[in-house]
Amino acid sequence: MKKAYIKAYKFRIYPTKKQEIFLAKQLGCCRYVYNYCLDLHNRVYKEEHRCLSKKEMNAQLPVLKKQEATKWLGEVIAQPLQMAVQDLDTAFKRFFNKTSAFPRFKSRNDRQCFKIPQNAKLSNGLLKIPKLDSLIKVNLSREITGKILYVHISKTTTGKYYASFTCAGEYAVFEKTGKQVGIDMGIKEAATLSDGTQYDNKKALKSIEKKLAYTQRQLSKKQKGGKSRQRLRRRVARLHESIKNIRHDHNDKMTTEIVKNHDLLAVEDLAVTNMLKNHKLAKSLQDVSMGAILTRLKYKSEWHNRDYIEVGRFFASSKRCSSCGFKKEDLLLKDRSWTCPTCLTNHDRDINAAINILNEGIKIQSGCGA
Ligand SMILES: [Zn+2]
């Protein structure tokens, strides 16, 4: 089975001085058309007591391009000018639906943006837009999938440029597996599954974290304003960036694998923010970016028609024997394994917890949950 998606990807772009002049001109022309049509609309409304239609507004464009005073409108991409008219029309519709205030004139000091509905191409991190011969450099921080529907180019009030690509595509929904899983989000392990699988990215992070600690120590010894201090600061930033990437990749792969292999996922509904107040747990909890993992599991479950069940957070999943139900009240956080005094089953702490979470999840799904 296939499902359709629409997704937007936003990246910083780095236009050259020459390209910046072109973009500024395009933004200026869009703003001019928007303001011109808004003014015309207001005049027509005052004199004829009627609204200007989108068709009438669009009809202004060829007229303006022919006039000596505004013929520079012909030097920029035409489609964004039509999109500016479209934006104004939408703004009026919102006003009449009472969802927005009356449209106001745009100023060059606002965040500015124009939209190219077709004919924008992206390849090898370079963006090609109509009427501009050279290619604009894009900081492609992640891969784009699907077909590009349109591109928004924006300029912030601080002068940075961004391109946002809206893409449409299809993805294949994972096949049913007939398997169910409980997931224990741990402190020691990133995640333990009820079938005994354990996910951990500690090893991958260990050496890089050592490097980071070392570089930070070096940095603290350097004098302010020096060149080597600057170099070290850049190195620290790069190391933080790599750690972020390693985590992101690990979490992405792990969550995809878990969702792919199971029809039902039971997780503990952890109030992560509450647990973060406990300082001893804080660092390791952040380490596994628990919240980020759960969010991913949840939306990927939705994408692939999986059952995602949250088990109440006061449910004592570690202390209860998954075989006989005995509750070991004196189990400590440092006890990684234990033997049930009643049924003599030997438990790995995390796997036992994951099995309990699964059992509770199945109960909830069948409507018998606590
Ligand atoms: Zn037992």
PDB file of N, CA, C and O in Angstrom, residues 236-279:
ATOM      1  N   VAL A 236      34.865  23.175  18.980  1.00  0.00           N
ATOM      2  CA  VAL A 236      33.823  22.755  19.931  1.00  0.00           C
ATOM      3  C   VAL A 236      32.460  22.727  19.236  1.00  0.00           C
ATOM      4  O   VAL A 236      31.690  21.769  19.366  1.00  0.00           O
ATOM      5  N   ALA A 237      32.190  23.778  18.455  1.00  0.00           N
ATOM      6  CA  ALA A 237      30.910  23.850  17.745  1.00  0.00           C
ATOM      7  C   ALA A 237      30.760  22.680  16.779  1.00  0.00           C
ATOM      8  O   ALA A 237      29.689  22.076  16.674  1.00  0.00           O
ATOM      9  N   ARG A 238      31.876  22.352  16.073  1.00  0.00           N
ATOM     10  CA  ARG A 238      31.823  21.241  15.110  1.00  0.00           C
ATOM     11  C   ARG A 238      31.579  19.911  15.821  1.00  0.00           C
ATOM     12  O   ARG A 238      30.837  19.071  15.338  1.00  0.00           O
ATOM     13  N   LEU A 239      32.220  19.712  16.988  1.00  0.00           N
ATOM     14  CA  LEU A 239      32.042  18.470  17.737  1.00  0.00           C
ATOM     15  C   LEU A 239      30.592  18.338  18.221  1.00  0.00           C
ATOM     16  O   LEU A 239      29.996  17.259  18.158  1.00  0.00           O
ATOM     17  N   HIS A 240      30.025  19.442  18.711  1.00  0.00           N
ATOM     18  CA  HIS A 240      28.615  19.424  19.119  1.00  0.00           C
ATOM     19  C   HIS A 240      27.723  19.025  17.938  1.00  0.00           C
ATOM     20  O   HIS A 240      26.792  18.244  18.090  1.00  0.00           O
ATOM     21  N   GLU A 241      28.060  19.575  16.791  1.00  0.00           N
ATOM     22  CA  GLU A 241      27.310  19.280  15.569  1.00  0.00           C
ATOM     23  C   GLU A 241      27.379  17.782  15.235  1.00  0.00           C
ATOM     24  O   GLU A 241      26.366  17.160  14.935  1.00  0.00           O
ATOM     25  N   SER A 242      28.602  17.182  15.341  1.00  0.00           N
ATOM     26  CA  SER A 242      28.745  15.750  15.030  1.00  0.00           C
ATOM     27  C   SER A 242      27.949  14.913  16.014  1.00  0.00           C
ATOM     28  O   SER A 242      27.325  13.916  15.622  1.00  0.00           O
ATOM     29  N   ILE A 243      27.981  15.280  17.301  1.00  0.00           N
ATOM     30  CA  ILE A 243      27.237  14.521  18.310  1.00  0.00           C
ATOM     31  C   ILE A 243      25.747  14.557  17.972  1.00  0.00           C
ATOM     32  O   ILE A 243      25.054  13.541  18.005  1.00  0.00           O
ATOM     33  N   LYS A 244      25.283  15.739  17.595  1.00  0.00           N
ATOM     34  CA  LYS A 244      23.877  15.893  17.220  1.00  0.00           C
ATOM     35  C   LYS A 244      23.539  14.986  16.033  1.00  0.00           C
ATOM     36  O   LYS A 244      22.503  14.312  16.025  1.00  0.00           O
ATOM     37  N   ASN A 245      24.436  14.951  15.039  1.00  0.00           N
ATOM     38  CA  ASN A 245      24.185  14.129  13.852  1.00  0.00           C
ATOM     39  C   ASN A 245      24.173  12.647  14.170  1.00  0.00           C
ATOM     40  O   ASN A 245      23.334  11.904  13.663  1.00  0.00           O
ATOM     41  N   ILE A 246      25.129  12.199  15.015  1.00  0.00           N
ATOM     42  CA  ILE A 246      25.198  10.783  15.380  1.00  0.00           C
ATOM     43  C   ILE A 246      23.904  10.378  16.077  1.00  0.00           C
ATOM     44  O   ILE A 246      23.300   9.352  15.765  1.00  0.00           O
ATOM     45  N   ARG A 247      23.450  11.201  17.026  1.00  0.00           N
ATOM     46  CA  ARG A 247      22.193  10.930  17.737  1.00  0.00           C
ATOM     47  C   ARG A 247      21.022  10.855  16.789  1.00  0.00           C
ATOM     48  O   ARG A 247      20.191   9.965  16.868  1.00  0.00           O
ATOM     49  N   HIS A 248      20.977  11.850  15.901  1.00  0.00           N
ATOM     50  CA  HIS A 248      19.866  11.930  14.958  1.00  0.00           C
ATOM     51  C   HIS A 248      19.797  10.659  14.107  1.00  0.00           C
ATOM     52  O   HIS A 248      18.747  10.049  13.972  1.00  0.00           O
ATOM     53  N   ASP A 249      20.946  10.251  13.560  1.00  0.00           N
ATOM     54  CA  ASP A 249      20.998   9.051  12.715  1.00  0.00           C
ATOM     55  C   ASP A 249      20.593   7.814  13.482  1.00  0.00           C
ATOM     56  O   ASP A 249      19.817   6.997  13.008  1.00  0.00           O
ATOM     57  N   HIS A 250      21.162   7.681  14.690  1.00  0.00           N
ATOM     58  CA  HIS A 250      20.878   6.515  15.515  1.00  0.00           C
ATOM     59  C   HIS A 250      19.382   6.419  15.815  1.00  0.00           C
ATOM     60  O   HIS A 250      18.764   5.377  15.630  1.00  0.00           O
ATOM     61  N   ASN A 251      18.810   7.526  16.276  1.00  0.00           N
ATOM     62  CA  ASN A 251      17.390   7.532  16.627  1.00  0.00           C
ATOM     63  C   ASN A 251      16.511   7.247  15.418  1.00  0.00           C
ATOM     64  O   ASN A 251      15.502   6.555  15.513  1.00  0.00           O
ATOM     65  N   ASP A 252      16.923   7.787  14.287  1.00  0.00           N
ATOM     66  CA  ASP A 252      16.134   7.614  13.077  1.00  0.00           C
ATOM     67  C   ASP A 252      16.118   6.148  12.634  1.00  0.00           C
ATOM     68  O   ASP A 252      15.074   5.585  12.343  1.00  0.00           O
ATOM     69  N   LYS A 253      17.317   5.529  12.641  1.00  0.00           N
ATOM     70  CA  LYS A 253      17.421   4.130  12.225  1.00  0.00           C
ATOM     71  C   LYS A 253      16.672   3.232  13.197  1.00  0.00           C
ATOM     72  O   LYS A 253      15.928   2.326  12.801  1.00  0.00           O
ATOM     73  N   MET A 254      16.895   3.463  14.491  1.00  0.00           N
ATOM     74  CA  MET A 254      16.274   2.632  15.522  1.00  0.00           C
ATOM     75  C   MET A 254      14.745   2.678  15.438  1.00  0.00           C
ATOM     76  O   MET A 254      14.087   1.638  15.420  1.00  0.00           O
ATOM     77  N   THR A 255      14.188   3.888  15.349  1.00  0.00           N
ATOM     78  CA  THR A 255      12.734   4.000  15.352  1.00  0.00           C
ATOM     79  C   THR A 255      12.132   3.379  14.080  1.00  0.00           C
ATOM     80  O   THR A 255      11.110   2.714  14.150  1.00  0.00           O
ATOM     81  N   THR A 256      12.807   3.559  12.949  1.00  0.00           N
ATOM     82  CA  THR A 256      12.306   2.968  11.709  1.00  0.00           C
ATOM     83  C   THR A 256      12.287   1.445  11.834  1.00  0.00           C
ATOM     84  O   THR A 256      11.299   0.795  11.480  1.00  0.00           O
ATOM     85  N   GLU A 257      13.374   0.889  12.382  1.00  0.00           N
ATOM     86  CA  GLU A 257      13.470  -0.560  12.514  1.00  0.00           C
ATOM     87  C   GLU A 257      12.371  -1.106  13.432  1.00  0.00           C
ATOM     88  O   GLU A 257      11.724  -2.109  13.107  1.00  0.00           O
ATOM     89  N   ILE A 258      12.160  -0.449  14.567  1.00  0.00           N
ATOM     90  CA  ILE A 258      11.137  -0.924  15.522  1.00  0.00           C
ATOM     91  C   ILE A 258       9.748  -0.871  14.881  1.00  0.00           C
ATOM     92  O   ILE A 258       8.974  -1.818  14.975  1.00  0.00           O
ATOM     93  N   VAL A 259       9.451   0.226  14.203  1.00  0.00           N
ATOM     94  CA  VAL A 259       8.129   0.375  13.582  1.00  0.00           C
ATOM     95  C   VAL A 259       7.959  -0.632  12.442  1.00  0.00           C
ATOM     96  O   VAL A 259       6.901  -1.230  12.273  1.00  0.00           O
ATOM     97  N   LYS A 260       9.037  -0.850  11.690  1.00  0.00           N
ATOM     98  CA  LYS A 260       8.966  -1.775  10.556  1.00  0.00           C
ATOM     99  C   LYS A 260       8.670  -3.208  11.010  1.00  0.00           C
ATOM    100  O   LYS A 260       7.932  -3.937  10.347  1.00  0.00           O
ATOM    101  N   ASN A 261       9.250  -3.589  12.154  1.00  0.00           N
ATOM    102  CA  ASN A 261       9.173  -4.982  12.592  1.00  0.00           C
ATOM    103  C   ASN A 261       7.969  -5.336  13.448  1.00  0.00           C
ATOM    104  O   ASN A 261       7.821  -6.484  13.844  1.00  0.00           O
ATOM    105  N   HIS A 262       7.119  -4.343  13.793  1.00  0.00           N
ATOM    106  CA  HIS A 262       6.016  -4.640  14.716  1.00  0.00           C
ATOM    107  C   HIS A 262       4.726  -3.929  14.317  1.00  0.00           C
ATOM    108  O   HIS A 262       4.761  -2.817  13.799  1.00  0.00           O
ATOM    109  N   ASP A 263       3.590  -4.587  14.606  1.00  0.00           N
ATOM    110  CA  ASP A 263       2.279  -3.975  14.333  1.00  0.00           C
ATOM    111  C   ASP A 263       1.798  -3.153  15.522  1.00  0.00           C
ATOM    112  O   ASP A 263       1.021  -2.219  15.362  1.00  0.00           O
ATOM    113  N   LEU A 264       2.219  -3.575  16.718  1.00  0.00           N
ATOM    114  CA  LEU A 264       1.801  -2.869  17.930  1.00  0.00           C
ATOM    115  C   LEU A 264       3.027  -2.473  18.739  1.00  0.00           C
ATOM    116  O   LEU A 264       3.919  -3.289  18.962  1.00  0.00           O
ATOM    117  N   LEU A 265       3.078  -1.202  19.139  1.00  0.00           N
ATOM    118  CA  LEU A 265       4.185  -0.706  19.955  1.00  0.00           C
ATOM    119  C   LEU A 265       3.628  -0.187  21.267  1.00  0.00           C
ATOM    120  O   LEU A 265       2.753   0.679  21.266  1.00  0.00           O
ATOM    121  N   ALA A 266       4.113  -0.746  22.384  1.00  0.00           N
ATOM    122  CA  ALA A 266       3.703  -0.237  23.690  1.00  0.00           C
ATOM    123  C   ALA A 266       4.898   0.463  24.313  1.00  0.00           C
ATOM    124  O   ALA A 266       6.001  -0.091  24.354  1.00  0.00           O
ATOM    125  N   VAL A 267       4.695   1.704  24.749  1.00  0.00           N
ATOM    126  CA  VAL A 267       5.777   2.472  25.373  1.00  0.00           C
ATOM    127  C   VAL A 267       5.298   3.045  26.698  1.00  0.00           C
ATOM    128  O   VAL A 267       4.103   3.167  26.936  1.00  0.00           O
ATOM    129  N   GLU A 268       6.259   3.380  27.544  1.00  0.00           N
ATOM    130  CA  GLU A 268       5.907   3.998  28.802  1.00  0.00           C
ATOM    131  C   GLU A 268       5.670   5.480  28.559  1.00  0.00           C
ATOM    132  O   GLU A 268       6.449   6.133  27.869  1.00  0.00           O
ATOM    133  N   ASP A 269       4.569   5.987  29.094  1.00  0.00           N
ATOM    134  CA  ASP A 269       4.253   7.397  28.938  1.00  0.00           C
ATOM    135  C   ASP A 269       5.049   8.162  29.993  1.00  0.00           C
ATOM    136  O   ASP A 269       4.580   8.429  31.081  1.00  0.00           O
ATOM    137  N   LEU A 270       6.267   8.488  29.660  1.00  0.00           N
ATOM    138  CA  LEU A 270       7.157   9.103  30.647  1.00  0.00           C
ATOM    139  C   LEU A 270       6.967  10.600  30.681  1.00  0.00           C
ATOM    140  O   LEU A 270       6.964  11.253  29.648  1.00  0.00           O
ATOM    141  N   ALA A 271       6.821  11.119  31.897  1.00  0.00           N
ATOM    142  CA  ALA A 271       6.805  12.569  32.008  1.00  0.00           C
ATOM    143  C   ALA A 271       8.263  12.993  32.085  1.00  0.00           C
ATOM    144  O   ALA A 271       8.837  13.150  33.157  1.00  0.00           O
ATOM    145  N   VAL A 272       8.866  13.092  30.918  1.00  0.00           N
ATOM    146  CA  VAL A 272      10.308  13.326  30.840  1.00  0.00           C
ATOM    147  C   VAL A 272      10.697  14.597  31.583  1.00  0.00           C
ATOM    148  O   VAL A 272      11.667  14.625  32.319  1.00  0.00           O
ATOM    149  N   THR A 273       9.901  15.630  31.439  1.00  0.00           N
ATOM    150  CA  THR A 273      10.256  16.897  32.086  1.00  0.00           C
ATOM    151  C   THR A 273      10.317  16.735  33.596  1.00  0.00           C
ATOM    152  O   THR A 273      11.179  17.299  34.246  1.00  0.00           O
ATOM    153  N   ASN A 274       9.416  15.947  34.157  1.00  0.00           N
ATOM    154  CA  ASN A 274       9.438  15.701  35.598  1.00  0.00           C
ATOM    155  C   ASN A 274      10.708  14.985  36.006  1.00  0.00           C
ATOM    156  O   ASN A 274      11.321  15.306  37.009  1.00  0.00           O
ATOM    157  N   MET A 275      11.085  13.991  35.199  1.00  0.00           N
ATOM    158  CA  MET A 275      12.275  13.217  35.533  1.00  0.00           C
ATOM    159  C   MET A 275      13.529  14.057  35.393  1.00  0.00           C
ATOM    160  O   MET A 275      14.498  13.847  36.085  1.00  0.00           O
ATOM    161  N   LEU A 276      13.490  15.039  34.490  1.00  0.00           N
ATOM    162  CA  LEU A 276      14.665  15.874  34.271  1.00  0.00           C
ATOM    163  C   LEU A 276      14.997  16.715  35.504  1.00  0.00           C
ATOM    164  O   LEU A 276      16.115  17.174  35.655  1.00  0.00           O
ATOM    165  N   LYS A 277      14.012  16.898  36.373  1.00  0.00           N
ATOM    166  CA  LYS A 277      14.253  17.680  37.588  1.00  0.00           C
ATOM    167  C   LYS A 277      15.180  16.921  38.540  1.00  0.00           C
ATOM    168  O   LYS A 277      15.825  17.502  39.381  1.00  0.00           O
ATOM    169  N   ASN A 278      15.201  15.613  38.393  1.00  0.00           N
ATOM    170  CA  ASN A 278      16.109  14.800  39.183  1.00  0.00           C
ATOM    171  C   ASN A 278      17.495  14.872  38.537  1.00  0.00           C
ATOM    172  O   ASN A 278      17.732  14.322  37.483  1.00  0.00           O
ATOM    173  N   HIS A 279      18.422  15.582  39.205  1.00  0.00           N
ATOM    174  CA  HIS A 279      19.694  15.894  38.561  1.00  0.00           C
ATOM    175  C   HIS A 279      20.545  14.680  38.225  1.00  0.00           C
ATOM    176  O   HIS A 279      21.256  14.672  37.250  1.00  0.00           O
TER     177      HIS A 279
END
